[in-house]
Short mmCIF file of C-alpha atoms in Angstrom, two decimals:
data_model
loop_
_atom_site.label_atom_id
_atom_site.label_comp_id
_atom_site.label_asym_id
_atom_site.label_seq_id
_atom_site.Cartn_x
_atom_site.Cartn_y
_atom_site.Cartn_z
CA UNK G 1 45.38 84.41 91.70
CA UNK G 2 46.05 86.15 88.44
CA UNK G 3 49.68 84.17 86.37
CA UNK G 4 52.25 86.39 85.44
CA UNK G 5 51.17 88.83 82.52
CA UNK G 6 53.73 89.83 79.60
CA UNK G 7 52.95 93.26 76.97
CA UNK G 8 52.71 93.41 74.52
CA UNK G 9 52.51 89.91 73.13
CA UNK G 10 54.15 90.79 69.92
CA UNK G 11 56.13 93.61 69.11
CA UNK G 12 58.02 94.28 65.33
CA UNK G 13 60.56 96.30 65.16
CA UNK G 14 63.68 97.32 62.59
CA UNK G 15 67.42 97.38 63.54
CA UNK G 16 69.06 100.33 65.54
CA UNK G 17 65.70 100.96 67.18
CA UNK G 18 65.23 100.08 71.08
CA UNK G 19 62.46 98.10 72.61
CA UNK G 20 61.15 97.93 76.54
CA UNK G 21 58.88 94.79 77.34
CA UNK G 22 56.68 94.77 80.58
CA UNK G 23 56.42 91.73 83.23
CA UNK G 24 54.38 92.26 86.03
CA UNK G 25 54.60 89.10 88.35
CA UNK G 26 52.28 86.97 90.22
CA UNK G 27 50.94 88.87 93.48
CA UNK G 28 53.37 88.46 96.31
CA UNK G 29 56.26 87.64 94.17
CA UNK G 30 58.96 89.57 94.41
CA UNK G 31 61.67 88.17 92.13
CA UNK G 32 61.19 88.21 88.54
CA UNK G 33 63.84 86.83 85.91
CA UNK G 34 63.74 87.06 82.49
CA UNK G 35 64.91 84.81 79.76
CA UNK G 36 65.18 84.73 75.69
CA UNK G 37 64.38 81.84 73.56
CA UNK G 38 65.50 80.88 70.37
CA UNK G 39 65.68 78.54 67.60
CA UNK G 40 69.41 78.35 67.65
CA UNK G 41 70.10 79.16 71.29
CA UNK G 42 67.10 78.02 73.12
CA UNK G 43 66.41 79.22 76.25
CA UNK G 44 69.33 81.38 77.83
CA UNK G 45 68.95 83.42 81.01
CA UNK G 46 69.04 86.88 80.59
CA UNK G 47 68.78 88.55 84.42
CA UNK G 48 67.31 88.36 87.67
CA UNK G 49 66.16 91.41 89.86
CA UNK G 50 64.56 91.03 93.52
CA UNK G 51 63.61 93.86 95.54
CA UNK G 52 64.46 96.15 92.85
CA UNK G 53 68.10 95.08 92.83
CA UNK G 54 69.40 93.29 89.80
CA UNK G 55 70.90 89.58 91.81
CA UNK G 56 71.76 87.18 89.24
CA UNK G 57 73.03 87.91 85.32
CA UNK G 58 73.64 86.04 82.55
CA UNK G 59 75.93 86.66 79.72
CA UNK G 60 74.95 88.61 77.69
CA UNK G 61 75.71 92.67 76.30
CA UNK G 62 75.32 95.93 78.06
CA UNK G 63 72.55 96.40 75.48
CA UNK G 64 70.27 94.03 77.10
CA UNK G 65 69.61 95.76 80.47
CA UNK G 66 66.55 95.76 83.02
CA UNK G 67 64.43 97.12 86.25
CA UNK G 68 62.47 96.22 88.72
CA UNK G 69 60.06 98.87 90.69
CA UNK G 70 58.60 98.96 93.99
CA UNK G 71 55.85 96.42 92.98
CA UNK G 72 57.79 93.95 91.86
CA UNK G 73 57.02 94.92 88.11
CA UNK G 74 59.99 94.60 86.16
CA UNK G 75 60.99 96.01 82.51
CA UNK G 76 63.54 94.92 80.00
CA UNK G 77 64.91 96.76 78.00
CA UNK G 78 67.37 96.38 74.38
CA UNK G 79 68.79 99.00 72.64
CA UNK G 80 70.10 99.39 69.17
CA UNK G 81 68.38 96.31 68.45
CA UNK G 82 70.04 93.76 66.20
CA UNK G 83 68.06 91.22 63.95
CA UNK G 84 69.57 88.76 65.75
CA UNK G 85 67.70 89.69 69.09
CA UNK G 86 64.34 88.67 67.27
CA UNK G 87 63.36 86.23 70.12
CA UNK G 88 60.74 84.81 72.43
CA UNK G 89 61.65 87.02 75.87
CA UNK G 90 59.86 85.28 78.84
CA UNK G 91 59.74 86.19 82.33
CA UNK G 92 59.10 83.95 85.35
CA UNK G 93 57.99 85.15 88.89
CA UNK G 94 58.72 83.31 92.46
CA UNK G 95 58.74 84.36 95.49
CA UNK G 96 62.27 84.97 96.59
CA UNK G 97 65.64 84.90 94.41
CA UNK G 98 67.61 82.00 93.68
CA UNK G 99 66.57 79.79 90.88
CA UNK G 100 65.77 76.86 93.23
CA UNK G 101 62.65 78.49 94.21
CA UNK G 102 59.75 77.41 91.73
CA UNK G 103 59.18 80.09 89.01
CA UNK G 104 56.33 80.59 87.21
CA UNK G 105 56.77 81.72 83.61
CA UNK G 106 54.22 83.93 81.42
CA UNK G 107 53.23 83.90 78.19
CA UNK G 108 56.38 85.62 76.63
CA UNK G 109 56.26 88.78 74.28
CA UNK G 110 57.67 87.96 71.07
CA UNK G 111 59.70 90.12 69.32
CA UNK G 112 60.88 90.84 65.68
CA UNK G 113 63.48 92.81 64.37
CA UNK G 114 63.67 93.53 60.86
CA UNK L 1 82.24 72.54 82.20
CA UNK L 2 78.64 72.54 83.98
CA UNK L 3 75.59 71.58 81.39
CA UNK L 4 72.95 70.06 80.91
CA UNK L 5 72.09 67.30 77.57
CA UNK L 6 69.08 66.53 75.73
CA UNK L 7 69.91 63.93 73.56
CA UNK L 8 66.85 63.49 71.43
CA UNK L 9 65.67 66.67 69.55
CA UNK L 10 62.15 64.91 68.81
CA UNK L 11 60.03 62.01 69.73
CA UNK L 12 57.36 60.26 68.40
CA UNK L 13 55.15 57.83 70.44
CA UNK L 14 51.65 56.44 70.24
CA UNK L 15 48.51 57.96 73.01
CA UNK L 16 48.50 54.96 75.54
CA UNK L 17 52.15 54.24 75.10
CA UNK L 18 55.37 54.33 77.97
CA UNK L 19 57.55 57.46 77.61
CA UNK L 20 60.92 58.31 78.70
CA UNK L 21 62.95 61.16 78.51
CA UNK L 22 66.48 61.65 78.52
CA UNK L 23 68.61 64.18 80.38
CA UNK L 24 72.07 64.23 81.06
CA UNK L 25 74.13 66.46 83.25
CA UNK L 26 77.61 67.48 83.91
CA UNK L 27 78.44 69.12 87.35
CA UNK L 28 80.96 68.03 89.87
CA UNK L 29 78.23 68.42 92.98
CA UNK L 30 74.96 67.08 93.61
CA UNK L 31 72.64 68.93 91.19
CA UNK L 32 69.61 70.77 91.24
CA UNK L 33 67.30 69.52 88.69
CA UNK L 34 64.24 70.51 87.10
CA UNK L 35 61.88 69.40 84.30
CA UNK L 36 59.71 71.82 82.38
CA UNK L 37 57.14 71.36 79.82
CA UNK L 38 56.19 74.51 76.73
CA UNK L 39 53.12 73.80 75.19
CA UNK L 40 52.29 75.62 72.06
CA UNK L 41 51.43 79.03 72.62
CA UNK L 42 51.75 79.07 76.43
CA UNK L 43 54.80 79.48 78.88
CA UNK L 44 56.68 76.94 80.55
CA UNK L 45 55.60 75.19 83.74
CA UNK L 46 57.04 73.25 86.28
CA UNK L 47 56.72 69.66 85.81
CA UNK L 48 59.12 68.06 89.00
CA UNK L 49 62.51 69.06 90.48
CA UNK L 50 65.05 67.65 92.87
CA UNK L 51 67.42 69.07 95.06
CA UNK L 52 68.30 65.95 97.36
CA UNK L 53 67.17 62.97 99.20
CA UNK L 54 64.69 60.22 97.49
CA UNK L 55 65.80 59.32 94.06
CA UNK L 56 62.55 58.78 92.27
CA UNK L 57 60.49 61.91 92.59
CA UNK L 58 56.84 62.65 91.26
CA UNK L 59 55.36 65.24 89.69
CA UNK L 60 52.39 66.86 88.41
CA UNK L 61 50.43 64.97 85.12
CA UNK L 62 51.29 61.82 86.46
CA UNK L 63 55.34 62.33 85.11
CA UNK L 64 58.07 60.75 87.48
CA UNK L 65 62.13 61.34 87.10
CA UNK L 66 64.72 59.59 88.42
CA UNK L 67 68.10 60.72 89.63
CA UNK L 68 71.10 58.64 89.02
CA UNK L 69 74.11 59.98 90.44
CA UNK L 70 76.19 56.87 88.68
CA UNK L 71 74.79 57.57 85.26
CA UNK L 72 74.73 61.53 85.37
CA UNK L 73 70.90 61.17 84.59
CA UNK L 74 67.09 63.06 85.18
CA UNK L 75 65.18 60.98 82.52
CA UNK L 76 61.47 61.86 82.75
CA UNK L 77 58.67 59.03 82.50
CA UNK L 78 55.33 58.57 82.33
CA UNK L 79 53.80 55.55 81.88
CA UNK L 80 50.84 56.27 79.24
CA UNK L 81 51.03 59.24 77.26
CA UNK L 82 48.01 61.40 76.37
CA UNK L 83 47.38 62.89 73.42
CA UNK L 84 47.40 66.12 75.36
CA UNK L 85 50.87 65.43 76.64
CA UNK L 86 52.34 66.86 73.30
CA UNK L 87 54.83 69.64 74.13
CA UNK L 88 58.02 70.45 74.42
CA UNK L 89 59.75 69.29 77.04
CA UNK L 90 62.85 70.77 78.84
CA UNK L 91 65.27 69.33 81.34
CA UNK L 92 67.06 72.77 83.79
CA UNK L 93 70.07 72.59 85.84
CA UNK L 94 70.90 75.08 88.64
CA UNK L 95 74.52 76.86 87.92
CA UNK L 96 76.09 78.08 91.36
CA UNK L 97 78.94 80.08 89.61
CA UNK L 98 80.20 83.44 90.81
CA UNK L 99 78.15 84.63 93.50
CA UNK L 100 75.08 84.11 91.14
CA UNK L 101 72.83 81.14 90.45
CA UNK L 102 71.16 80.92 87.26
CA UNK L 103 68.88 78.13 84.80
CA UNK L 104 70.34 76.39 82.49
CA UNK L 105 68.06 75.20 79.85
CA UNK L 106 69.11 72.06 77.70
CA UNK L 107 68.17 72.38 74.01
CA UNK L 108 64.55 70.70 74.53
CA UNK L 109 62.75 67.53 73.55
CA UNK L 110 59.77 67.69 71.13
CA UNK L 111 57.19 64.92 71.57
CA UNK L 112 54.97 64.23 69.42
CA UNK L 113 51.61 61.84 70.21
CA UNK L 114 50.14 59.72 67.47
CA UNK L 115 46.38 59.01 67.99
#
């Protein structure tokens, strides 16, 4: 069974400009969360969507927004990017929502913002 | 307020030698508790979790944790480290707050293995 597959990998990109990222989850999942790692914040939840329905949010800005389709792919989106949101986005699969279900975690696309 | 605490940024040990983790939580319930491991280059995977009952709980690479209630801990051991074992290593707590439940990442431990 194929992991859970992140594009692009790497993405560069200047401030102002907006950015979508692509997770498409492991077959038969159908909750998919996403996440942003950094040197100074580490690893902070970003959103969860299940059955195309966004369930679970973390805290951060309207600019950081997301969606889910019928298969279970989900995209994130950030608008007027700052350089600040040059990160390591990751997105985990599981089964159902809640984050006591085991979630499985791709590769990550990381982004720069200059 | 609800976290989770990673006391030791790095770590050093030699291949062959004991390690332990430490993890430290704050949350007024019984937690859910997870340990993680990012190697370099790949994304994070599941190394053990507990939600309740036994104490001492295995996992996958021969790791072990063990919950203690009366010292807020989910240190992570293994008893001889392999070379291959060098990663980063992350202890998650499960936030109920709100309607929503979310991850909480602590801040990481970095282990480094010594031939």
């Amino acid at each position: 069974k194929a992991g859970v597959t992140q594009t692009p990998r790497y993405l560069i990109k200047t401030r102002g400009q907006q950015v979508t990222l692509s997770c498409s989850p492991i077959s038969g999942h159908r909750s998919v969360s996403w996440y942003q790692q950094t040197p100074g914040q580490g690893l902070q939840f970003l959103f969860e969507y299940f059955s195309e329905t966004q369930r679970n949010k973390g805290n951060f800005p309207g600019r950081f927004s997301g969606r889910q389709f019928s298969n279970s792919r989900s995209e994130m989106n950030v608008s007027t990017l700052e350089l600040g949101d040059s990160a390591l986005y990751l997105c985990a699969s599981s089964l159902t929502s809640g984050g006591n279900n085991e979630q499985f975690f791709g590769p990550g696309t990381r982004l720069t913002v200059l | 307020a609800q976290s989770v605490t990673q006391p030791d940024i790095h770590i050093t040990v030699s291949e062959g030698a004991s390690l332990e983790l430490r993890c430290n939580y704050s949350y007024g319930a019984t937690p859910y508790l997870f340990w993680y491991v990012q190697s370099p280059g790949q994304g994070l995977q599941l190394l053990l979790k507990y939600f309740s009952g036994d104490t001492l709980v295995q996992g996958i690479k021969g790791f072990e944790a063990e919950f203690k209630r009366s010292q807020s801990s989910f240190n992570l051991r293994k008893p001889s480290v392999h070379w291959s074992d060098a990663a980063e290593y992350f202890c998650v707590f499960l936030m109920f707050s709100g309607g929503y439940n979310k991850l909480i990442f602590g801040a990481g431990t970095r282990l480094a293995v010594h031939p």
